[in-house]
mmCIF file of N, CA and C in Angstrom:
data_model
loop_
_atom_site.group_PDB
_atom_site.id
_atom_site.type_symbol
_atom_site.label_atom_id
_atom_site.label_comp_id
_atom_site.label_asym_id
_atom_site.label_seq_id
_atom_site.Cartn_x
_atom_site.Cartn_y
_atom_site.Cartn_z
ATOM 1 N N MET A 1 53.699 -62.414 -11.612
ATOM 2 C CA MET A 1 52.647 -62.144 -10.665
ATOM 3 C C MET A 1 52.770 -60.716 -10.138
ATOM 4 N N ILE A 2 53.969 -60.318 -9.810
ATOM 5 C CA ILE A 2 54.189 -58.968 -9.311
ATOM 6 C C ILE A 2 53.822 -57.972 -10.410
ATOM 7 N N ARG A 3 54.207 -58.358 -11.627
ATOM 8 C CA ARG A 3 53.897 -57.482 -12.739
ATOM 9 C C ARG A 3 52.391 -57.337 -12.891
ATOM 10 N N MET A 4 51.643 -58.372 -12.706
ATOM 11 C CA MET A 4 50.190 -58.359 -12.809
ATOM 12 C C MET A 4 49.601 -57.508 -11.690
ATOM 13 N N ILE A 5 50.153 -57.633 -10.503
ATOM 14 C CA ILE A 5 49.669 -56.846 -9.358
ATOM 15 C C ILE A 5 49.947 -55.373 -9.598
ATOM 16 N N LEU A 6 51.138 -55.041 -10.100
ATOM 17 C CA LEU A 6 51.477 -53.651 -10.369
ATOM 18 C C LEU A 6 50.593 -53.073 -11.474
ATOM 19 N N THR A 7 50.318 -53.861 -12.474
ATOM 20 C CA THR A 7 49.460 -53.408 -13.559
ATOM 21 C C THR A 7 48.048 -53.165 -13.053
ATOM 22 N N ALA A 8 47.548 -54.107 -12.236
ATOM 23 C CA ALA A 8 46.207 -53.957 -11.668
ATOM 24 C C ALA A 8 46.162 -52.757 -10.744
ATOM 25 N N SER A 9 47.181 -52.565 -9.951
ATOM 26 C CA SER A 9 47.225 -51.412 -9.034
ATOM 27 C C SER A 9 47.253 -50.104 -9.824
ATOM 28 N N ALA A 10 48.043 -50.089 -10.886
ATOM 29 C CA ALA A 10 48.135 -48.881 -11.706
ATOM 30 C C ALA A 10 46.795 -48.606 -12.378
ATOM 31 N N ALA A 11 46.141 -49.644 -12.868
ATOM 32 C CA ALA A 11 44.841 -49.472 -13.512
ATOM 33 C C ALA A 11 43.815 -48.954 -12.523
ATOM 34 N N MET A 12 43.805 -49.495 -11.312
ATOM 35 C CA MET A 12 42.860 -49.045 -10.285
ATOM 36 C C MET A 12 43.163 -47.609 -9.876
ATOM 37 N N ALA A 13 44.430 -47.268 -9.803
ATOM 38 C CA ALA A 13 44.806 -45.903 -9.440
ATOM 39 C C ALA A 13 44.348 -44.929 -10.525
ATOM 40 N N LEU A 14 44.540 -45.281 -11.789
ATOM 41 C CA LEU A 14 44.084 -44.426 -12.876
ATOM 42 C C LEU A 14 42.565 -44.309 -12.883
ATOM 43 N N PHE A 15 41.889 -45.421 -12.647
ATOM 44 C CA PHE A 15 40.420 -45.411 -12.601
ATOM 45 C C PHE A 15 39.927 -44.510 -11.462
ATOM 46 N N ALA A 16 40.514 -44.652 -10.287
ATOM 47 C CA ALA A 16 40.123 -43.844 -9.130
ATOM 48 C C ALA A 16 40.436 -42.369 -9.376
ATOM 49 N N ALA A 17 41.560 -42.094 -9.987
ATOM 50 C CA ALA A 17 41.931 -40.700 -10.281
ATOM 51 C C ALA A 17 40.949 -40.107 -11.277
ATOM 52 N N GLY A 18 40.553 -40.891 -12.259
ATOM 53 C CA GLY A 18 39.574 -40.410 -13.236
ATOM 54 C C GLY A 18 38.242 -40.119 -12.584
ATOM 55 N N GLN A 19 37.798 -40.998 -11.723
ATOM 56 C CA GLN A 19 36.542 -40.779 -11.008
ATOM 57 C C GLN A 19 36.636 -39.534 -10.124
ATOM 58 N N ALA A 20 37.711 -39.380 -9.401
ATOM 59 C CA ALA A 20 37.903 -38.219 -8.529
ATOM 60 C C ALA A 20 37.936 -36.942 -9.352
ATOM 61 N N ALA A 21 38.610 -37.001 -10.494
ATOM 62 C CA ALA A 21 38.679 -35.813 -11.351
ATOM 63 C C ALA A 21 37.310 -35.481 -11.910
ATOM 64 N N ALA A 22 36.546 -36.494 -12.263
ATOM 65 C CA ALA A 22 35.202 -36.262 -12.798
ATOM 66 C C ALA A 22 34.280 -35.689 -11.723
ATOM 67 N N MET A 23 34.448 -36.134 -10.496
ATOM 68 C CA MET A 23 33.584 -35.667 -9.408
ATOM 69 C C MET A 23 33.982 -34.287 -8.914
ATOM 70 N N GLN A 24 35.250 -33.965 -8.999
ATOM 71 C CA GLN A 24 35.704 -32.680 -8.470
ATOM 72 C C GLN A 24 36.465 -31.928 -9.559
ATOM 73 N N ASN A 25 35.716 -31.527 -10.570
ATOM 74 C CA ASN A 25 36.372 -30.844 -11.672
ATOM 75 C C ASN A 25 36.373 -29.333 -11.499
ATOM 76 N N ASN A 26 35.837 -28.830 -10.388
ATOM 77 C CA ASN A 26 35.828 -27.401 -10.107
ATOM 78 C C ASN A 26 36.660 -27.141 -8.856
ATOM 79 N N PRO A 27 37.215 -25.935 -8.740
ATOM 80 C CA PRO A 27 38.071 -25.632 -7.581
ATOM 81 C C PRO A 27 37.349 -25.769 -6.238
ATOM 82 N N ASP A 28 36.043 -25.556 -6.212
ATOM 83 C CA ASP A 28 35.331 -25.644 -4.933
ATOM 84 C C ASP A 28 34.883 -27.063 -4.609
ATOM 85 N N GLY A 29 35.203 -28.003 -5.451
ATOM 86 C CA GLY A 29 34.897 -29.398 -5.161
ATOM 87 C C GLY A 29 33.530 -29.841 -5.640
ATOM 88 N N THR A 30 32.843 -29.024 -6.437
ATOM 89 C CA THR A 30 31.527 -29.414 -6.937
ATOM 90 C C THR A 30 31.652 -29.941 -8.357
ATOM 91 N N THR A 31 30.710 -30.759 -8.722
ATOM 92 C CA THR A 31 30.689 -31.290 -10.080
ATOM 93 C C THR A 31 29.899 -30.352 -10.977
ATOM 94 N N ALA A 32 30.017 -30.583 -12.264
ATOM 95 C CA ALA A 32 29.268 -29.772 -13.228
ATOM 96 C C ALA A 32 27.771 -29.956 -13.008
ATOM 97 N N GLU A 33 27.377 -31.167 -12.678
ATOM 98 C CA GLU A 33 25.954 -31.437 -12.422
ATOM 99 C C GLU A 33 25.463 -30.673 -11.192
ATOM 100 N N GLU A 34 26.270 -30.668 -10.144
ATOM 101 C CA GLU A 34 25.900 -29.924 -8.935
ATOM 102 C C GLU A 34 25.796 -28.421 -9.226
ATOM 103 N N ARG A 35 26.744 -27.910 -9.998
ATOM 104 C CA ARG A 35 26.704 -26.486 -10.359
ATOM 105 C C ARG A 35 25.468 -26.186 -11.204
ATOM 106 N N SER A 36 25.146 -27.089 -12.100
ATOM 107 C CA SER A 36 23.961 -26.908 -12.943
ATOM 108 C C SER A 36 22.697 -26.915 -12.092
ATOM 109 N N ASN A 37 22.604 -27.854 -11.162
ATOM 110 C CA ASN A 37 21.446 -27.912 -10.262
ATOM 111 C C ASN A 37 21.360 -26.658 -9.403
ATOM 112 N N THR A 38 22.493 -26.210 -8.894
ATOM 113 C CA THR A 38 22.512 -24.999 -8.077
ATOM 114 C C THR A 38 22.073 -23.791 -8.898
ATOM 115 N N ALA A 39 22.550 -23.693 -10.124
ATOM 116 C CA ALA A 39 22.164 -22.584 -10.994
ATOM 117 C C ALA A 39 20.666 -22.626 -11.278
ATOM 118 N N ARG A 40 20.124 -23.825 -11.527
ATOM 119 C CA ARG A 40 18.692 -23.971 -11.783
ATOM 120 C C ARG A 40 17.882 -23.575 -10.546
ATOM 121 N N LEU A 41 18.305 -24.062 -9.376
ATOM 122 C CA LEU A 41 17.603 -23.711 -8.135
ATOM 123 C C LEU A 41 17.677 -22.208 -7.864
ATOM 124 N N ASN A 42 18.831 -21.615 -8.119
ATOM 125 C CA ASN A 42 18.969 -20.167 -7.933
ATOM 126 C C ASN A 42 18.054 -19.403 -8.882
ATOM 127 N N ALA A 43 17.972 -19.864 -10.139
ATOM 128 C CA ALA A 43 17.103 -19.206 -11.118
ATOM 129 C C ALA A 43 15.640 -19.342 -10.698
ATOM 130 N N ASP A 44 15.269 -20.540 -10.222
ATOM 131 C CA ASP A 44 13.891 -20.748 -9.742
ATOM 132 C C ASP A 44 13.584 -19.824 -8.566
ATOM 133 N N GLN A 45 14.526 -19.726 -7.634
ATOM 134 C CA GLN A 45 14.335 -18.875 -6.458
ATOM 135 C C GLN A 45 14.244 -17.411 -6.858
ATOM 136 N N LEU A 46 15.064 -16.989 -7.816
ATOM 137 C CA LEU A 46 15.022 -15.607 -8.295
ATOM 138 C C LEU A 46 13.679 -15.306 -8.954
ATOM 139 N N ALA A 47 13.195 -16.241 -9.779
ATOM 140 C CA ALA A 47 11.896 -16.042 -10.432
ATOM 141 C C ALA A 47 10.782 -15.949 -9.394
ATOM 142 N N LYS A 48 10.832 -16.793 -8.377
ATOM 143 C CA LYS A 48 9.823 -16.760 -7.313
ATOM 144 C C LYS A 48 9.902 -15.437 -6.552
ATOM 145 N N ALA A 49 11.098 -14.991 -6.242
ATOM 146 C CA ALA A 49 11.270 -13.725 -5.509
ATOM 147 C C ALA A 49 10.771 -12.551 -6.338
ATOM 148 N N LYS A 50 11.060 -12.568 -7.659
ATOM 149 C CA LYS A 50 10.579 -11.487 -8.523
ATOM 150 C C LYS A 50 9.055 -11.477 -8.578
ATOM 151 N N ALA A 51 8.445 -12.656 -8.674
ATOM 152 C CA ALA A 51 6.975 -12.736 -8.713
ATOM 153 C C ALA A 51 6.377 -12.225 -7.408
ATOM 154 N N GLU A 52 6.977 -12.614 -6.288
ATOM 155 C CA GLU A 52 6.485 -12.141 -4.987
ATOM 156 C C GLU A 52 6.653 -10.627 -4.865
ATOM 157 N N THR A 53 7.766 -10.108 -5.363
ATOM 158 C CA THR A 53 8.009 -8.666 -5.311
ATOM 159 C C THR A 53 6.991 -7.928 -6.172
ATOM 160 N N GLN A 54 6.710 -8.453 -7.360
ATOM 161 C CA GLN A 54 5.713 -7.820 -8.227
ATOM 162 C C GLN A 54 4.333 -7.839 -7.577
ATOM 163 N N THR A 55 3.978 -8.954 -6.946
ATOM 164 C CA THR A 55 2.686 -9.042 -6.252
ATOM 165 C C THR A 55 2.630 -8.020 -5.126
ATOM 166 N N TYR A 56 3.694 -7.939 -4.342
ATOM 167 C CA TYR A 56 3.751 -6.987 -3.231
ATOM 168 C C TYR A 56 3.640 -5.555 -3.749
ATOM 169 N N GLU A 57 4.393 -5.241 -4.815
ATOM 170 C CA GLU A 57 4.352 -3.882 -5.355
ATOM 171 C C GLU A 57 2.968 -3.546 -5.906
ATOM 172 N N ALA A 58 2.299 -4.531 -6.498
ATOM 173 C CA ALA A 58 0.930 -4.306 -6.995
ATOM 174 C C ALA A 58 -0.014 -4.049 -5.828
ATOM 175 N N GLU A 59 0.142 -4.807 -4.741
ATOM 176 C CA GLU A 59 -0.700 -4.596 -3.561
ATOM 177 C C GLU A 59 -0.452 -3.220 -2.950
ATOM 178 N N VAL A 60 0.805 -2.810 -2.892
ATOM 179 C CA VAL A 60 1.146 -1.486 -2.349
ATOM 180 C C VAL A 60 0.545 -0.392 -3.226
ATOM 181 N N ALA A 61 0.660 -0.548 -4.549
ATOM 182 C CA ALA A 61 0.099 0.451 -5.462
ATOM 183 C C ALA A 61 -1.417 0.526 -5.315
ATOM 184 N N ALA A 62 -2.073 -0.627 -5.186
ATOM 185 C CA ALA A 62 -3.531 -0.643 -5.013
ATOM 186 C C ALA A 62 -3.917 0.016 -3.697
ATOM 187 N N ARG A 63 -3.168 -0.270 -2.647
ATOM 188 C CA ARG A 63 -3.443 0.352 -1.354
ATOM 189 C C ARG A 63 -3.234 1.867 -1.423
ATOM 190 N N ASP A 64 -2.160 2.287 -2.104
ATOM 191 C CA ASP A 64 -1.896 3.718 -2.252
ATOM 192 C C ASP A 64 -3.009 4.410 -3.035
ATOM 193 N N GLN A 65 -3.496 3.749 -4.093
ATOM 194 C CA GLN A 65 -4.598 4.323 -4.874
ATOM 195 C C GLN A 65 -5.860 4.422 -4.020
ATOM 196 N N GLN A 66 -6.141 3.378 -3.237
ATOM 197 C CA GLN A 66 -7.328 3.401 -2.379
ATOM 198 C C GLN A 66 -7.197 4.496 -1.330
ATOM 199 N N GLU A 67 -6.014 4.626 -0.773
ATOM 200 C CA GLU A 67 -5.780 5.663 0.239
ATOM 201 C C GLU A 67 -5.947 7.054 -0.372
ATOM 202 N N ALA A 68 -5.434 7.254 -1.582
ATOM 203 C CA ALA A 68 -5.570 8.546 -2.260
ATOM 204 C C ALA A 68 -7.043 8.834 -2.564
ATOM 205 N N ALA A 69 -7.779 7.815 -3.004
ATOM 206 C CA ALA A 69 -9.205 7.999 -3.287
ATOM 207 C C ALA A 69 -9.967 8.337 -2.009
ATOM 208 N N THR A 70 -9.651 7.640 -0.932
ATOM 209 C CA THR A 70 -10.298 7.908 0.353
ATOM 210 C C THR A 70 -9.978 9.324 0.823
ATOM 211 N N HIS A 71 -8.725 9.714 0.695
ATOM 212 C CA HIS A 71 -8.318 11.062 1.103
ATOM 213 C C HIS A 71 -9.042 12.116 0.255
ATOM 214 N N SER A 72 -9.123 11.881 -1.043
ATOM 215 C CA SER A 72 -9.806 12.816 -1.939
ATOM 216 C C SER A 72 -11.282 12.931 -1.577
ATOM 217 N N GLU A 73 -11.922 11.799 -1.332
ATOM 218 C CA GLU A 73 -13.342 11.793 -0.952
ATOM 219 C C GLU A 73 -13.536 12.537 0.369
ATOM 220 N N PHE A 74 -12.655 12.304 1.334
ATOM 221 C CA PHE A 74 -12.737 12.995 2.621
ATOM 222 C C PHE A 74 -12.577 14.499 2.431
ATOM 223 N N ALA A 75 -11.619 14.904 1.570
ATOM 224 C CA ALA A 75 -11.394 16.330 1.317
ATOM 225 C C ALA A 75 -12.630 16.968 0.684
ATOM 226 N N LYS A 76 -13.267 16.256 -0.274
ATOM 227 C CA LYS A 76 -14.487 16.783 -0.904
ATOM 228 C C LYS A 76 -15.613 16.913 0.117
ATOM 229 N N GLU A 77 -15.780 15.892 0.950
ATOM 230 C CA GLU A 77 -16.836 15.945 1.969
ATOM 231 C C GLU A 77 -16.573 17.052 2.978
ATOM 232 N N THR A 78 -15.314 17.233 3.365
ATOM 233 C CA THR A 78 -14.956 18.296 4.306
ATOM 234 C C THR A 78 -15.223 19.662 3.684
ATOM 235 N N GLU A 79 -14.869 19.819 2.408
ATOM 236 C CA GLU A 79 -15.105 21.083 1.712
ATOM 237 C C GLU A 79 -16.615 21.383 1.640
ATOM 238 N N ALA A 80 -17.408 20.364 1.330
ATOM 239 C CA ALA A 80 -18.867 20.547 1.264
ATOM 240 C C ALA A 80 -19.419 20.898 2.645
ATOM 241 N N TYR A 81 -18.925 20.237 3.685
ATOM 242 C CA TYR A 81 -19.370 20.525 5.053
ATOM 243 C C TYR A 81 -19.034 21.962 5.439
ATOM 244 N N GLU A 82 -17.799 22.372 5.149
ATOM 245 C CA GLU A 82 -17.368 23.726 5.499
ATOM 246 C C GLU A 82 -18.183 24.760 4.714
ATOM 247 N N ALA A 83 -18.485 24.471 3.448
ATOM 248 C CA ALA A 83 -19.295 25.394 2.644
ATOM 249 C C ALA A 83 -20.706 25.503 3.218
ATOM 250 N N GLU A 84 -21.283 24.382 3.593
ATOM 251 C CA GLU A 84 -22.633 24.401 4.182
ATOM 252 C C GLU A 84 -22.614 25.127 5.524
ATOM 253 N N LYS A 85 -21.589 24.883 6.315
ATOM 254 C CA LYS A 85 -21.461 25.566 7.610
ATOM 255 C C LYS A 85 -21.362 27.076 7.403
ATOM 256 N N ALA A 86 -20.590 27.519 6.415
ATOM 257 C CA ALA A 86 -20.456 28.952 6.126
ATOM 258 C C ALA A 86 -21.782 29.522 5.628
ATOM 259 N N ARG A 87 -22.488 28.755 4.777
ATOM 260 C CA ARG A 87 -23.789 29.209 4.265
ATOM 261 C C ARG A 87 -24.785 29.390 5.406
ATOM 262 N N VAL A 88 -24.840 28.431 6.313
ATOM 263 C CA VAL A 88 -25.771 28.512 7.448
ATOM 264 C C VAL A 88 -25.379 29.658 8.372
ATOM 265 N N ALA A 89 -24.082 29.839 8.587
ATOM 266 C CA ALA A 89 -23.626 30.945 9.446
ATOM 267 C C ALA A 89 -23.988 32.293 8.824
ATOM 268 N N ALA A 90 -23.826 32.417 7.513
ATOM 269 C CA ALA A 90 -24.174 33.675 6.830
ATOM 270 C C ALA A 90 -25.676 33.921 6.901
ATOM 271 N N LEU A 91 -26.469 32.887 6.688
ATOM 272 C CA LEU A 91 -27.923 33.002 6.773
ATOM 273 C C LEU A 91 -28.347 33.389 8.190
ATOM 274 N N SER A 92 -27.735 32.756 9.165
ATOM 275 C CA SER A 92 -28.043 33.070 10.555
ATOM 276 C C SER A 92 -27.679 34.517 10.884
ATOM 277 N N ALA A 93 -26.519 34.945 10.422
ATOM 278 C CA ALA A 93 -26.093 36.328 10.672
ATOM 279 C C ALA A 93 -27.055 37.304 9.990
ATOM 280 N N GLU A 94 -27.483 36.978 8.771
ATOM 281 C CA GLU A 94 -28.427 37.825 8.044
ATOM 282 C C GLU A 94 -29.765 37.903 8.785
ATOM 283 N N GLU A 95 -30.238 36.766 9.265
ATOM 284 C CA GLU A 95 -31.505 36.750 10.011
ATOM 285 C C GLU A 95 -31.382 37.526 11.320
ATOM 286 N N ARG A 96 -30.226 37.416 11.985
ATOM 287 C CA ARG A 96 -30.034 38.157 13.239
ATOM 288 C C ARG A 96 -30.007 39.663 12.976
ATOM 289 N N ILE A 97 -29.311 40.061 11.913
ATOM 290 C CA ILE A 97 -29.268 41.494 11.563
ATOM 291 C C ILE A 97 -30.686 42.009 11.293
ATOM 292 N N GLN A 98 -31.472 41.230 10.561
ATOM 293 C CA GLN A 98 -32.860 41.620 10.273
ATOM 294 C C GLN A 98 -33.672 41.678 11.564
ATOM 295 N N TRP A 99 -33.484 40.695 12.435
ATOM 296 C CA TRP A 99 -34.219 40.681 13.718
ATOM 297 C C TRP A 99 -33.847 41.905 14.566
ATOM 298 N N GLU A 100 -32.547 42.205 14.650
ATOM 299 C CA GLU A 100 -32.105 43.357 15.436
ATOM 300 C C GLU A 100 -32.668 44.657 14.851
ATOM 301 N N ALA A 101 -32.709 44.750 13.524
ATOM 302 C CA ALA A 101 -33.290 45.946 12.888
ATOM 303 C C ALA A 101 -34.780 46.039 13.205
ATOM 304 N N ASP A 102 -35.499 44.891 13.167
ATOM 305 C CA ASP A 102 -36.924 44.884 13.498
ATOM 306 C C ASP A 102 -37.143 45.296 14.951
ATOM 307 N N VAL A 103 -36.331 44.810 15.873
ATOM 308 C CA VAL A 103 -36.464 45.168 17.288
ATOM 309 C C VAL A 103 -36.219 46.665 17.473
ATOM 310 N N ALA A 104 -35.169 47.175 16.835
ATOM 311 C CA ALA A 104 -34.867 48.610 16.960
ATOM 312 C C ALA A 104 -36.010 49.450 16.383
ATOM 313 N N ALA A 105 -36.560 49.031 15.235
ATOM 314 C CA ALA A 105 -37.674 49.778 14.619
ATOM 315 C C ALA A 105 -38.904 49.708 15.504
ATOM 316 N N CYS A 106 -39.167 48.531 16.084
ATOM 317 C CA CYS A 106 -40.325 48.360 16.971
ATOM 318 C C CYS A 106 -40.191 49.282 18.180
ATOM 319 N N LYS A 107 -38.979 49.288 18.773
ATOM 320 C CA LYS A 107 -38.750 50.162 19.924
ATOM 321 C C LYS A 107 -38.828 51.633 19.529
ATOM 322 N N GLY A 108 -38.561 51.945 18.287
ATOM 323 C CA GLY A 108 -38.628 53.317 17.789
ATOM 324 C C GLY A 108 -40.045 53.734 17.422
ATOM 325 N N GLY A 109 -41.021 52.826 17.517
ATOM 326 C CA GLY A 109 -42.404 53.178 17.277
ATOM 327 C C GLY A 109 -43.009 52.553 16.035
ATOM 328 N N ASP A 110 -42.259 51.868 15.212
ATOM 329 C CA ASP A 110 -42.807 51.233 14.015
ATOM 330 C C ASP A 110 -43.406 49.887 14.421
ATOM 331 N N THR A 111 -44.698 49.901 14.752
ATOM 332 C CA THR A 111 -45.352 48.691 15.259
ATOM 333 C C THR A 111 -45.536 47.625 14.182
ATOM 334 N N THR A 112 -45.371 47.974 12.917
ATOM 335 C CA THR A 112 -45.504 46.971 11.850
ATOM 336 C C THR A 112 -44.330 45.982 11.883
ATOM 337 N N ARG A 113 -43.262 46.413 12.553
ATOM 338 C CA ARG A 113 -42.084 45.536 12.627
ATOM 339 C C ARG A 113 -41.975 44.831 13.957
ATOM 340 N N CYS A 114 -42.985 44.994 14.807
ATOM 341 C CA CYS A 114 -42.963 44.322 16.107
ATOM 342 C C CYS A 114 -43.427 42.884 15.926
ATOM 343 N N ALA A 115 -42.953 42.027 16.775
ATOM 344 C CA ALA A 115 -43.377 40.629 16.732
ATOM 345 C C ALA A 115 -44.819 40.511 17.143
ATOM 346 N N LYS A 116 -45.531 39.640 16.496
ATOM 347 C CA LYS A 116 -46.949 39.415 16.831
ATOM 348 C C LYS A 116 -47.011 38.569 18.081
ATOM 349 N N PRO A 117 -47.916 38.873 18.974
ATOM 350 C CA PRO A 117 -48.038 38.080 20.184
ATOM 351 C C PRO A 117 -48.406 36.630 19.851
ATOM 352 N N GLN A 118 -47.820 35.716 20.578
ATOM 353 C CA GLN A 118 -48.122 34.296 20.385
ATOM 354 C C GLN A 118 -49.436 33.972 21.089
ATOM 355 N N PRO A 119 -50.269 33.158 20.446
ATOM 356 C CA PRO A 119 -51.554 32.809 21.083
ATOM 357 C C PRO A 119 -51.304 31.985 22.349
ATOM 358 N N GLN A 120 -52.082 32.285 23.355
ATOM 359 C CA GLN A 120 -51.982 31.555 24.634
ATOM 360 C C GLN A 120 -52.854 30.304 24.535
ATOM 361 N N ASN A 121 -52.389 29.219 24.970
ATOM 362 C CA ASN A 121 -53.195 27.989 24.955
ATOM 363 C C ASN A 121 -53.915 27.821 26.231
#
């Protein structure tokens, strides 16, 4: 009977040791299945992070392109405005020079360059 008990105890001890060894076959106490699941989850998370990063970088690039286009359009419009402003200023200066010459000629006796009187209403 004692021999049977010792044999049963030894068998149970070996069985329990085998189960414990199978469950904790890595130094950190994880099983191969747990490590495999962790590796799969990490790979999934990495793929998701890479996809999100690519989406973000595409959005940033699109925003940068839009900003550059807007800046370029603003620069062209500003250049056109400044050119028109310079053209009008030059025309105005030319007209003033002509007006001043006409006034001086009129005062000097050249009545052909005098302003015509405006009709009275």
